[in-house]
Amino acid sequence: MIYRFQLLSPDELKRIQYKFEGCTHWNSGKVQLNGESVENGQVKSNKFIDQHSSEYNYCIEIVNKALQKSNRFKTTYAMKDITQPMLTEYEVGGHYDLHIDSVEINNLRTDHSMTLFLNEPSEYEGGELVLNLSDVEYRVKEPAGMLVIYPTGLLHEVTEVTSGYRRVAIMWSQSLIDDYLLRAQVIDLGRAIGNVTHWCNKNNVDAKTTQNLLVPLEQVRNNFLREYGSFK
């Protein structure tokens, strides 16, 4: 399953862009080869803001606060833990060939890969995130502030940037649910609860009726998490 929702506001994006523009602390993107992290420009050509820099700390505080404030992120997607984001830029010629993300990153089992788009699609040509689901390709190029969540096990690539620059934050997370199929059902049920809540609010449904609609759905989801969730 592939999910997306708006995470960052225009003001938050503007503040992050300002730090990208003035950043002088960059590292080259690396790939895993024979168990080692090495530079290989033929496979991967991008750069990321050094995680010890003041620019990184400033931007990450904005992203982390947005994640903490997002009820949708916290309650719908059943995340157990998440890696610190990598702030990445692809310049002209930048790309990342077809690959699969590691099973474990920073001692965390990776169930979800996440791409947070930090600049508008109109600011660059190419640079599409291409997700391969069986025989179907999904080409993803979202508006700034949009977070895309997809299973880490998918083959994927970033096509070559031919003009402008592509800026994204990349994260991985471990789910509360170990089983892939059950995980998808819990997420879909959480999304359904969110949709019902939104519909009730939009149509001015009274609080008691809304509660009566939501409680049975929340009961099923909570019991799924209680039975199959890994909280330790």
mmCIF file of C-alpha atoms in Angstrom:
data_model
loop_
_atom_site.group_PDB
_atom_site.id
_atom_site.type_symbol
_atom_site.label_atom_id
_atom_site.label_comp_id
_atom_site.label_asym_id
_atom_site.label_seq_id
_atom_site.Cartn_x
_atom_site.Cartn_y
_atom_site.Cartn_z
ATOM 1 C CA MET A 1 0.000 0.000 0.000
ATOM 2 C CA ILE A 2 1.125 3.535 -0.802
ATOM 3 C CA TYR A 3 -0.133 6.438 1.318
ATOM 4 C CA ARG A 4 0.283 10.195 1.244
ATOM 5 C CA PHE A 5 -0.829 13.259 3.172
ATOM 6 C CA GLN A 6 0.174 16.883 3.656
ATOM 7 C CA LEU A 7 2.577 17.273 6.588
ATOM 8 C CA LEU A 8 4.313 20.657 6.330
ATOM 9 C CA SER A 9 2.774 24.114 6.059
ATOM 10 C CA PRO A 10 3.975 26.810 3.594
ATOM 11 C CA ASP A 11 5.697 28.653 6.448
ATOM 12 C CA GLU A 12 7.534 25.519 7.603
ATOM 13 C CA LEU A 13 8.621 24.803 4.035
ATOM 14 C CA LYS A 14 9.852 28.370 3.565
ATOM 15 C CA ARG A 15 12.015 28.129 6.687
ATOM 16 C CA ILE A 16 13.498 24.803 5.558
ATOM 17 C CA GLN A 17 14.193 26.133 2.046
ATOM 18 C CA TYR A 18 16.064 29.090 3.534
ATOM 19 C CA LYS A 19 18.424 26.713 5.346
ATOM 20 C CA PHE A 20 18.941 24.591 2.225
ATOM 21 C CA GLU A 21 19.876 27.692 0.228
ATOM 22 C CA GLY A 22 22.536 28.789 2.713
ATOM 23 C CA CYS A 23 23.879 25.363 3.661
ATOM 24 C CA THR A 24 27.604 24.707 3.208
ATOM 25 C CA HIS A 25 27.785 21.410 5.124
ATOM 26 C CA TRP A 26 27.062 18.596 2.674
ATOM 27 C CA ASN A 27 27.960 14.916 2.371
ATOM 28 C CA SER A 28 27.796 12.759 -0.754
ATOM 29 C CA GLY A 29 25.163 10.052 -0.986
ATOM 30 C CA LYS A 30 26.452 6.503 -0.549
ATOM 31 C CA VAL A 31 25.291 2.983 -1.393
ATOM 32 C CA GLN A 32 25.757 -0.354 0.370
ATOM 33 C CA LEU A 33 28.302 -2.585 -1.386
ATOM 34 C CA ASN A 34 29.493 -5.833 0.201
ATOM 35 C CA GLY A 35 28.320 -4.613 3.572
ATOM 36 C CA GLU A 36 30.131 -1.273 3.312
ATOM 37 C CA SER A 37 28.830 2.230 2.653
ATOM 38 C CA VAL A 38 30.648 3.639 -0.400
ATOM 39 C CA GLU A 39 30.271 6.388 -2.993
ATOM 40 C CA ASN A 40 29.195 5.172 -6.436
ATOM 41 C CA GLY A 41 28.098 7.979 -8.733
ATOM 42 C CA GLN A 42 26.933 5.589 -11.444
ATOM 43 C CA VAL A 43 24.309 4.125 -9.095
ATOM 44 C CA LYS A 44 23.525 7.065 -6.822
ATOM 45 C CA SER A 45 24.294 10.750 -7.308
ATOM 46 C CA ASN A 46 22.944 13.076 -4.634
ATOM 47 C CA LYS A 47 24.032 14.869 -1.481
ATOM 48 C CA PHE A 48 22.622 15.355 1.993
ATOM 49 C CA ILE A 49 23.008 17.943 4.726
ATOM 50 C CA ASP A 50 25.550 16.923 7.363
ATOM 51 C CA GLN A 51 23.697 15.663 10.421
ATOM 52 C CA HIS A 52 26.037 17.529 12.769
ATOM 53 C CA SER A 53 25.394 20.915 11.184
ATOM 54 C CA SER A 54 23.256 23.729 12.567
ATOM 55 C CA GLU A 55 21.232 23.749 9.327
ATOM 56 C CA TYR A 56 20.325 20.101 9.811
ATOM 57 C CA ASN A 57 19.301 20.565 13.444
ATOM 58 C CA TYR A 58 17.128 23.548 12.547
ATOM 59 C CA CYS A 59 15.305 21.731 9.737
ATOM 60 C CA ILE A 60 14.915 18.476 11.664
ATOM 61 C CA GLU A 61 13.302 20.277 14.578
ATOM 62 C CA ILE A 62 10.649 21.583 12.168
ATOM 63 C CA VAL A 63 10.035 18.138 10.625
ATOM 64 C CA ASN A 64 9.944 16.313 13.956
ATOM 65 C CA LYS A 65 7.530 18.834 15.479
ATOM 66 C CA ALA A 66 5.246 18.454 12.463
ATOM 67 C CA LEU A 67 5.290 14.658 12.862
ATOM 68 C CA GLN A 68 4.531 14.947 16.589
ATOM 69 C CA LYS A 69 1.649 17.355 15.961
ATOM 70 C CA SER A 70 0.105 15.227 13.224
ATOM 71 C CA ASN A 71 -2.690 13.129 14.702
ATOM 72 C CA ARG A 72 -2.984 11.359 11.363
ATOM 73 C CA PHE A 73 0.640 10.268 11.417
ATOM 74 C CA LYS A 74 0.579 9.146 15.046
ATOM 75 C CA THR A 75 -2.746 7.334 15.101
ATOM 76 C CA THR A 76 -3.318 6.044 11.556
ATOM 77 C CA TYR A 77 -0.059 4.454 10.481
ATOM 78 C CA ALA A 78 0.772 2.524 13.695
ATOM 79 C CA MET A 79 4.425 3.545 13.798
ATOM 80 C CA LYS A 80 6.556 2.093 16.582
ATOM 81 C CA ASP A 81 9.773 3.976 15.898
ATOM 82 C CA ILE A 82 11.294 6.162 13.206
ATOM 83 C CA THR A 83 14.788 7.049 12.017
ATOM 84 C CA GLN A 84 16.064 10.595 11.983
ATOM 85 C CA PRO A 85 15.330 12.140 8.565
ATOM 86 C CA MET A 86 18.009 12.577 5.916
ATOM 87 C CA LEU A 87 17.794 15.946 4.147
ATOM 88 C CA THR A 88 18.695 15.245 0.536
ATOM 89 C CA GLU A 89 19.216 17.282 -2.610
ATOM 90 C CA TYR A 90 19.468 16.058 -6.210
ATOM 91 C CA GLU A 91 21.070 18.540 -8.605
ATOM 92 C CA VAL A 92 21.089 18.293 -12.413
ATOM 93 C CA GLY A 93 22.298 14.789 -13.251
ATOM 94 C CA GLY A 94 21.351 13.493 -9.821
ATOM 95 C CA HIS A 95 19.631 10.110 -9.680
ATOM 96 C CA TYR A 96 19.374 6.847 -7.734
ATOM 97 C CA ASP A 97 19.127 3.687 -9.814
ATOM 98 C CA LEU A 98 16.716 0.832 -9.097
ATOM 99 C CA HIS A 99 17.332 -0.519 -5.593
ATOM 100 C CA ILE A 100 15.742 -1.836 -2.432
ATOM 101 C CA ASP A 101 16.267 -0.271 0.994
ATOM 102 C CA SER A 102 18.070 -2.158 3.737
ATOM 103 C CA VAL A 103 16.160 -4.461 6.075
ATOM 104 C CA GLU A 104 17.688 -2.606 9.032
ATOM 105 C CA ILE A 105 18.754 1.034 9.269
ATOM 106 C CA ASN A 106 20.244 2.510 12.438
ATOM 107 C CA ASN A 107 19.333 -0.698 14.321
ATOM 108 C CA LEU A 108 15.695 -0.321 13.292
ATOM 109 C CA ARG A 109 13.749 -2.879 11.246
ATOM 110 C CA THR A 110 12.444 -0.996 8.225
ATOM 111 C CA ASP A 111 8.759 -1.625 7.471
ATOM 112 C CA HIS A 112 7.945 1.745 5.908
ATOM 113 C CA SER A 113 10.014 4.059 3.719
ATOM 114 C CA MET A 114 8.948 7.702 3.688
ATOM 115 C CA THR A 115 9.709 10.571 1.338
ATOM 116 C CA LEU A 116 8.794 14.109 2.376
ATOM 117 C CA PHE A 117 8.843 16.492 -0.598
ATOM 118 C CA LEU A 118 10.401 19.860 0.267
ATOM 119 C CA ASN A 119 10.101 21.810 -2.995
ATOM 120 C CA GLU A 120 7.500 22.107 -5.711
ATOM 121 C CA PRO A 121 7.435 19.810 -8.788
ATOM 122 C CA SER A 122 7.582 22.911 -11.007
ATOM 123 C CA GLU A 123 11.070 23.680 -9.662
ATOM 124 C CA TYR A 124 12.700 20.682 -11.340
ATOM 125 C CA GLU A 125 12.397 18.350 -14.327
ATOM 126 C CA GLY A 126 12.799 14.610 -13.853
ATOM 127 C CA GLY A 127 13.503 13.446 -10.311
ATOM 128 C CA GLU A 128 10.453 11.185 -10.085
ATOM 129 C CA LEU A 129 10.259 8.562 -7.374
ATOM 130 C CA VAL A 130 9.340 5.382 -9.249
ATOM 131 C CA LEU A 131 7.817 2.601 -7.133
ATOM 132 C CA ASN A 132 7.562 -0.896 -8.619
ATOM 133 C CA LEU A 133 4.585 -2.875 -7.350
ATOM 134 C CA SER A 134 4.573 -6.216 -9.183
ATOM 135 C CA ASP A 135 4.167 -5.280 -12.871
ATOM 136 C CA VAL A 136 2.952 -1.738 -12.171
ATOM 137 C CA GLU A 137 5.099 1.391 -11.911
ATOM 138 C CA TYR A 138 3.916 4.285 -9.762
ATOM 139 C CA ARG A 139 5.628 7.556 -10.646
ATOM 140 C CA VAL A 140 5.536 9.920 -7.691
ATOM 141 C CA LYS A 141 6.286 13.646 -7.791
ATOM 142 C CA GLU A 142 4.300 15.412 -5.103
ATOM 143 C CA PRO A 143 3.709 19.028 -4.074
ATOM 144 C CA ALA A 144 5.976 20.475 -1.398
ATOM 145 C CA GLY A 145 5.022 19.383 2.112
ATOM 146 C CA MET A 146 3.504 16.063 1.019
ATOM 147 C CA LEU A 147 4.655 12.911 2.834
ATOM 148 C CA VAL A 148 4.564 9.631 0.883
ATOM 149 C CA ILE A 149 4.683 6.338 2.812
ATOM 150 C CA TYR A 150 5.304 3.004 1.103
ATOM 151 C CA PRO A 151 6.492 -0.517 2.023
ATOM 152 C CA THR A 152 10.264 -0.694 2.348
ATOM 153 C CA GLY A 153 10.345 -3.950 0.387
ATOM 154 C CA LEU A 154 9.380 -2.279 -2.902
ATOM 155 C CA LEU A 155 11.953 -1.888 -5.643
ATOM 156 C CA HIS A 156 12.237 1.815 -6.423
ATOM 157 C CA GLU A 157 14.400 4.465 -8.066
ATOM 158 C CA VAL A 158 14.745 8.216 -8.504
ATOM 159 C CA THR A 159 14.966 9.269 -12.151
ATOM 160 C CA GLU A 160 17.626 11.702 -13.305
ATOM 161 C CA VAL A 161 17.039 15.381 -12.592
ATOM 162 C CA THR A 162 17.421 17.244 -15.884
ATOM 163 C CA SER A 163 16.886 20.798 -14.622
ATOM 164 C CA GLY A 164 16.529 22.531 -11.265
ATOM 165 C CA TYR A 165 16.941 20.604 -8.036
ATOM 166 C CA ARG A 166 14.919 18.057 -6.059
ATOM 167 C CA ARG A 167 14.826 18.373 -2.264
ATOM 168 C CA VAL A 168 13.360 15.714 -0.001
ATOM 169 C CA ALA A 169 13.599 14.363 3.527
ATOM 170 C CA ILE A 170 13.873 10.583 3.727
ATOM 171 C CA MET A 171 12.908 8.458 6.733
ATOM 172 C CA TRP A 172 12.241 4.843 7.659
ATOM 173 C CA SER A 173 10.018 3.427 10.362
ATOM 174 C CA GLN A 174 9.214 0.215 12.171
ATOM 175 C CA SER A 175 5.553 -0.684 12.524
ATOM 176 C CA LEU A 176 3.772 -1.828 15.663
ATOM 177 C CA ILE A 177 2.469 -4.725 13.545
ATOM 178 C CA ASP A 178 4.984 -7.327 12.356
ATOM 179 C CA ASP A 179 2.679 -9.043 9.860
ATOM 180 C CA TYR A 180 2.470 -7.185 6.521
ATOM 181 C CA LEU A 181 -1.173 -8.064 5.747
ATOM 182 C CA LEU A 182 -2.444 -7.255 9.243
ATOM 183 C CA ARG A 183 -0.450 -4.016 9.163
ATOM 184 C CA ALA A 184 -2.228 -2.926 5.994
ATOM 185 C CA GLN A 185 -5.638 -3.705 7.506
ATOM 186 C CA VAL A 186 -4.882 -1.706 10.667
ATOM 187 C CA ILE A 187 -3.738 1.263 8.585
ATOM 188 C CA ASP A 188 -6.793 1.091 6.313
ATOM 189 C CA LEU A 189 -9.086 0.923 9.332
ATOM 190 C CA GLY A 190 -7.322 3.945 10.814
ATOM 191 C CA ARG A 191 -7.777 5.830 7.552
ATOM 192 C CA ALA A 192 -11.471 4.886 7.503
ATOM 193 C CA ILE A 193 -11.887 6.252 11.037
ATOM 194 C CA GLY A 194 -10.235 9.482 9.916
ATOM 195 C CA ASN A 195 -12.527 9.731 6.896
ATOM 196 C CA VAL A 196 -15.650 9.204 9.021
ATOM 197 C CA THR A 197 -14.449 11.850 11.477
ATOM 198 C CA HIS A 198 -13.812 14.306 8.639
ATOM 199 C CA TRP A 199 -17.242 13.629 7.113
ATOM 200 C CA CYS A 200 -19.003 14.163 10.432
ATOM 201 C CA ASN A 201 -17.176 17.432 11.054
ATOM 202 C CA LYS A 202 -17.845 18.654 7.510
ATOM 203 C CA ASN A 203 -21.568 17.901 7.791
ATOM 204 C CA ASN A 204 -21.945 19.258 11.336
ATOM 205 C CA VAL A 205 -22.963 15.899 12.788
ATOM 206 C CA ASP A 206 -23.537 16.240 16.522
ATOM 207 C CA ALA A 207 -20.880 14.895 18.900
ATOM 208 C CA LYS A 208 -22.973 12.029 20.275
ATOM 209 C CA THR A 209 -23.829 10.645 16.834
ATOM 210 C CA THR A 210 -20.206 10.982 15.754
ATOM 211 C CA GLN A 211 -19.084 9.114 18.852
ATOM 212 C CA ASN A 212 -21.591 6.321 18.228
ATOM 213 C CA LEU A 213 -20.260 5.916 14.687
ATOM 214 C CA LEU A 214 -16.593 5.926 15.661
ATOM 215 C CA VAL A 215 -16.484 3.837 18.843
ATOM 216 C CA PRO A 216 -17.208 0.438 17.198
ATOM 217 C CA LEU A 217 -14.519 1.096 14.576
ATOM 218 C CA GLU A 218 -12.018 2.212 17.200
ATOM 219 C CA GLN A 219 -12.825 -0.873 19.271
ATOM 220 C CA VAL A 220 -11.915 -3.190 16.382
ATOM 221 C CA ARG A 221 -8.698 -1.311 15.609
ATOM 222 C CA ASN A 222 -7.591 -1.105 19.236
ATOM 223 C CA ASN A 223 -8.210 -4.810 19.729
ATOM 224 C CA PHE A 224 -6.162 -5.575 16.602
ATOM 225 C CA LEU A 225 -3.303 -3.542 18.066
ATOM 226 C CA ARG A 226 -3.722 -5.126 21.494
ATOM 227 C CA GLU A 227 -3.574 -8.647 20.063
ATOM 228 C CA TYR A 228 -0.940 -8.222 17.338
ATOM 229 C CA GLY A 229 0.973 -5.079 18.247
ATOM 230 C CA SER A 230 4.568 -5.209 19.422
ATOM 231 C CA PHE A 231 4.905 -2.478 22.047
ATOM 232 C CA LYS A 232 8.145 -3.575 23.748
#
